[in-house]
mmCIF file of C-alpha atoms in Angstrom:
data_model
loop_
_atom_site.group_PDB
_atom_site.id
_atom_site.type_symbol
_atom_site.label_atom_id
_atom_site.label_comp_id
_atom_site.label_asym_id
_atom_site.label_seq_id
_atom_site.Cartn_x
_atom_site.Cartn_y
_atom_site.Cartn_z
ATOM 1 C CA MET A 15 -23.182 22.299 17.090
ATOM 2 C CA LYS A 16 -19.536 23.402 15.775
ATOM 3 C CA ILE A 17 -17.977 21.327 18.320
ATOM 4 C CA ILE A 18 -20.018 18.231 17.348
ATOM 5 C CA PHE A 19 -19.235 18.919 13.692
ATOM 6 C CA SER A 20 -15.743 19.349 14.332
ATOM 7 C CA PHE A 21 -15.416 15.968 16.154
ATOM 8 C CA ILE A 22 -17.293 14.231 13.242
ATOM 9 C CA VAL A 23 -14.801 15.597 10.789
ATOM 10 C CA ILE A 24 -11.710 14.739 13.030
ATOM 11 C CA CYS A 25 -13.115 11.109 13.430
ATOM 12 C CA MET A 26 -13.494 10.763 9.818
ATOM 13 C CA SER A 27 -10.075 12.148 8.840
ATOM 14 C CA PHE A 28 -8.477 9.348 11.254
ATOM 15 C CA ASN A 29 -10.526 6.680 9.446
ATOM 16 C CA ALA A 30 -9.203 8.086 6.109
ATOM 17 C CA LEU A 31 -5.485 7.490 6.912
ATOM 18 C CA ALA A 32 -6.169 4.065 8.347
ATOM 19 C CA TYR A 33 -4.989 0.997 6.529
ATOM 20 C CA ASP A 34 -6.025 -2.687 6.974
ATOM 21 C CA GLY A 35 -2.747 -3.941 8.346
ATOM 22 C CA TRP A 36 0.844 -4.831 7.370
ATOM 23 C CA SER A 37 2.298 -7.147 4.887
ATOM 24 C CA ASP A 38 4.985 -8.175 7.389
ATOM 25 C CA THR A 39 8.766 -8.079 6.557
ATOM 26 C CA TYR A 40 9.921 -9.740 3.415
ATOM 27 C CA PRO A 41 12.132 -9.031 0.433
ATOM 28 C CA ILE A 42 10.522 -8.076 -3.023
ATOM 29 C CA SER A 43 11.045 -10.971 -5.587
ATOM 30 C CA SER A 44 9.670 -9.098 -8.670
ATOM 31 C CA ILE A 45 8.280 -5.755 -10.261
ATOM 32 C CA ARG A 46 6.130 -5.311 -12.986
ATOM 33 C CA VAL A 47 5.450 -1.852 -14.303
ATOM 34 C CA TYR A 48 2.375 -1.043 -16.451
ATOM 35 C CA SER A 49 2.171 2.074 -18.544
ATOM 36 C CA ASN A 50 -1.078 3.171 -16.746
ATOM 37 C CA SER A 51 0.786 4.381 -13.656
ATOM 38 C CA MET A 52 0.284 0.924 -11.753
ATOM 39 C CA VAL A 53 3.251 -1.217 -10.430
ATOM 40 C CA LEU A 54 2.699 -4.902 -9.549
ATOM 41 C CA ILE A 55 5.275 -6.510 -6.810
ATOM 42 C CA THR A 56 5.551 -9.889 -5.897
ATOM 43 C CA MET A 57 6.383 -10.578 -2.164
ATOM 44 C CA PRO A 58 6.032 -14.219 -1.224
ATOM 45 C CA GLY A 59 4.916 -14.689 2.277
ATOM 46 C CA ALA A 60 3.202 -11.326 2.512
ATOM 47 C CA ASN A 61 -0.015 -11.048 4.842
ATOM 48 C CA ASN A 62 -3.306 -10.354 2.969
ATOM 49 C CA PRO A 63 -4.966 -8.275 6.096
ATOM 50 C CA LYS A 64 -8.105 -7.441 3.827
ATOM 51 C CA GLY A 65 -8.626 -11.108 2.596
ATOM 52 C CA CYS A 66 -8.270 -10.015 -1.337
ATOM 53 C CA SER A 67 -9.337 -12.603 -3.857
ATOM 54 C CA ASP A 68 -6.184 -12.414 -5.772
ATOM 55 C CA THR A 69 -2.852 -12.319 -4.012
ATOM 56 C CA SER A 70 -0.619 -12.989 -7.078
ATOM 57 C CA TYR A 71 0.659 -9.486 -6.813
ATOM 58 C CA LEU A 72 0.588 -6.152 -4.483
ATOM 59 C CA VAL A 73 -0.389 -3.281 -6.277
ATOM 60 C CA LEU A 74 0.882 0.246 -6.050
ATOM 61 C CA LYS A 75 -1.662 2.578 -7.925
ATOM 62 C CA ASN A 76 -1.236 5.916 -8.990
ATOM 63 C CA ALA A 77 2.620 5.642 -9.371
ATOM 64 C CA ASP A 78 2.665 8.738 -11.336
ATOM 65 C CA THR A 79 1.655 11.048 -8.300
ATOM 66 C CA GLU A 80 4.320 12.521 -6.222
ATOM 67 C CA ALA A 81 3.571 9.963 -3.465
ATOM 68 C CA GLY A 82 3.453 7.122 -5.526
ATOM 69 C CA LYS A 83 7.001 8.079 -7.224
ATOM 70 C CA ARG A 84 8.396 8.297 -3.697
ATOM 71 C CA GLN A 85 6.910 4.916 -3.072
ATOM 72 C CA TYR A 86 8.089 3.479 -6.287
ATOM 73 C CA SER A 87 11.512 4.598 -5.575
ATOM 74 C CA ALA A 88 11.525 2.929 -2.289
ATOM 75 C CA LEU A 89 10.182 -0.286 -3.737
ATOM 76 C CA LEU A 90 12.940 -0.186 -6.514
ATOM 77 C CA THR A 91 15.722 0.580 -3.935
ATOM 78 C CA ALA A 92 14.537 -2.540 -1.677
ATOM 79 C CA TYR A 93 14.436 -4.694 -4.734
ATOM 80 C CA ALA A 94 17.967 -3.737 -6.271
ATOM 81 C CA SER A 95 19.594 -4.053 -2.844
ATOM 82 C CA GLY A 96 17.698 -7.131 -1.702
ATOM 83 C CA LYS A 97 16.477 -5.265 1.494
ATOM 84 C CA LYS A 98 13.362 -6.520 3.437
ATOM 85 C CA LEU A 99 10.466 -4.059 3.641
ATOM 86 C CA ASN A 100 7.150 -3.707 5.324
ATOM 87 C CA LEU A 101 4.140 -2.725 3.407
ATOM 88 C CA ALA A 102 0.809 -0.948 4.839
ATOM 89 C CA LEU A 103 -1.968 -2.478 2.687
ATOM 90 C CA THR A 104 -5.575 -0.857 2.446
ATOM 91 C CA GLY A 105 -8.223 -2.408 0.524
ATOM 92 C CA CYS A 106 -8.307 -4.465 -2.685
ATOM 93 C CA SER A 107 -7.985 -3.325 -6.370
ATOM 94 C CA GLY A 108 -11.441 -4.416 -7.483
ATOM 95 C CA GLY A 109 -13.317 -3.225 -4.210
ATOM 96 C CA GLY A 110 -14.634 -5.031 -1.475
ATOM 97 C CA THR A 111 -12.371 -8.270 -1.168
ATOM 98 C CA ASN A 112 -12.130 -8.532 -4.980
ATOM 99 C CA GLY A 113 -8.613 -8.039 -6.554
ATOM 100 C CA LEU A 114 -5.271 -7.536 -5.477
ATOM 101 C CA PRO A 115 -3.986 -5.979 -2.258
ATOM 102 C CA ILE A 116 -3.340 -2.221 -2.472
ATOM 103 C CA ILE A 117 -0.010 -0.792 -1.116
ATOM 104 C CA GLU A 118 -0.782 2.335 1.153
ATOM 105 C CA GLN A 119 2.887 2.959 2.614
ATOM 106 C CA VAL A 120 6.501 1.550 2.368
ATOM 107 C CA TRP A 121 8.658 0.976 5.058
ATOM 108 C CA LEU A 122 12.223 -0.212 4.336
ATOM 109 C CA LYS A 123 13.770 -1.993 7.097
#
Protein backbone atom coordinates (compact mmCIF):
# COMPACT_ATOMS: atom_id res chain seq x y z
CA MET A 1 0.00 0.00 0.00
CA LYS A 2 2.83 2.40 0.83
CA ILE A 3 4.40 1.75 -2.57
CA ILE A 4 1.18 2.58 -4.41
CA PHE A 5 0.72 5.76 -2.38
CA SER A 6 4.34 6.79 -3.01
CA PHE A 7 3.94 6.18 -6.74
CA ILE A 8 0.80 8.34 -6.87
CA VAL A 9 2.51 11.18 -4.98
CA ILE A 10 5.52 11.06 -7.31
CA CYS A 11 3.32 11.12 -10.41
CA MET A 12 1.35 14.08 -9.05
CA SER A 13 4.53 16.01 -8.25
CA PHE A 14 5.80 15.63 -11.83
CA ASN A 15 2.51 17.00 -13.09
CA ALA A 16 2.75 19.98 -10.72
CA LEU A 17 6.09 20.95 -12.28
CA ALA A 18 4.76 20.70 -15.82
CA TYR A 19 4.05 23.64 -18.10
CA ASP A 20 1.95 23.97 -21.22
CA GLY A 21 4.74 24.95 -23.58
CA TRP A 22 7.33 27.54 -24.56
CA SER A 23 6.82 31.03 -25.96
CA ASP A 24 9.64 30.48 -28.49
CA THR A 25 12.64 32.82 -28.57
CA TYR A 26 11.82 36.52 -28.99
CA PRO A 27 12.82 39.85 -27.43
CA ILE A 28 10.54 41.69 -24.98
CA SER A 29 9.07 44.87 -26.46
CA SER A 30 7.56 46.34 -23.27
CA ILE A 31 7.18 45.76 -19.53
CA ARG A 32 4.25 47.00 -17.45
CA VAL A 33 4.52 46.80 -13.65
CA TYR A 34 1.51 46.86 -11.33
CA SER A 35 1.44 47.56 -7.60
CA ASN A 36 -0.23 44.20 -6.86
CA SER A 37 2.88 42.06 -7.56
CA MET A 38 1.93 41.46 -11.19
CA VAL A 39 4.14 42.23 -14.20
CA LEU A 40 2.87 42.26 -17.78
CA ILE A 41 5.18 42.00 -20.77
CA THR A 42 4.65 42.18 -24.50
CA MET A 43 6.51 39.73 -26.67
CA PRO A 44 5.23 39.91 -30.27
CA GLY A 45 5.20 36.53 -31.98
CA ALA A 46 5.18 34.52 -28.74
CA ASN A 47 3.40 31.17 -28.86
CA ASN A 48 0.20 30.69 -26.87
CA PRO A 49 0.41 26.98 -25.97
CA LYS A 50 -2.71 26.90 -23.75
CA GLY A 51 -4.81 28.93 -26.22
CA CYS A 52 -5.50 31.75 -23.74
CA SER A 53 -8.19 34.20 -24.85
CA ASP A 54 -6.06 37.35 -24.36
CA THR A 55 -2.58 37.45 -25.86
CA SER A 56 -1.99 41.20 -25.58
CA TYR A 57 0.39 40.48 -22.68
CA LEU A 58 2.14 37.63 -20.90
CA VAL A 59 1.79 37.82 -17.12
CA LEU A 60 4.28 37.17 -14.32
CA LYS A 61 2.22 36.65 -11.17
CA ASN A 62 3.60 36.94 -7.65
CA ALA A 63 6.58 39.06 -8.65
CA ASP A 64 7.08 39.87 -4.97
CA THR A 65 8.05 36.29 -4.05
CA GLU A 66 11.70 35.21 -4.08
CA ALA A 67 11.23 33.23 -7.31
CA GLY A 68 9.19 36.06 -8.83
CA LYS A 69 11.93 38.58 -8.05
CA ARG A 70 14.50 36.40 -9.84
CA GLN A 71 12.22 36.02 -12.85
CA TYR A 72 11.44 39.75 -12.92
CA SER A 73 15.17 40.50 -12.75
CA ALA A 74 15.79 38.20 -15.73
CA LEU A 75 12.96 39.87 -17.68
CA LEU A 76 14.41 43.34 -16.96
CA THR A 77 17.89 42.17 -17.96
CA ALA A 78 16.60 40.81 -21.27
CA TYR A 79 14.58 43.96 -21.94
CA ALA A 80 17.42 46.37 -21.10
CA SER A 81 19.99 44.46 -23.16
CA GLY A 82 17.69 43.64 -26.08
CA LYS A 83 18.43 39.93 -25.60
CA LYS A 84 16.03 37.25 -26.73
CA LEU A 85 14.52 34.88 -24.22
CA ASN A 86 12.23 31.88 -24.08
CA LEU A 87 9.41 31.62 -21.53
CA ALA A 88 7.74 28.49 -20.18
CA LEU A 89 4.02 29.27 -19.99
CA THR A 90 1.53 27.58 -17.68
CA GLY A 91 -2.19 28.18 -17.84
CA CYS A 92 -4.17 31.37 -18.26
CA SER A 93 -4.69 34.12 -15.68
CA GLY A 94 -8.49 33.78 -15.67
CA GLY A 95 -8.57 29.97 -15.41
CA GLY A 96 -9.27 27.53 -18.21
CA THR A 97 -8.48 29.37 -21.45
CA ASN A 98 -9.60 32.79 -20.15
CA GLY A 99 -7.13 35.59 -19.61
CA LEU A 100 -3.41 36.02 -20.25
CA PRO A 101 -0.72 33.31 -20.57
CA ILE A 102 1.15 32.91 -17.24
CA ILE A 103 4.95 32.95 -17.14
CA GLU A 104 6.37 29.98 -15.22
CA GLN A 105 10.06 30.04 -16.20
CA VAL A 106 12.41 32.55 -17.82
CA TRP A 107 15.27 31.33 -20.02
CA LEU A 108 17.69 33.98 -21.31
CA LYS A 109 19.31 33.05 -24.62
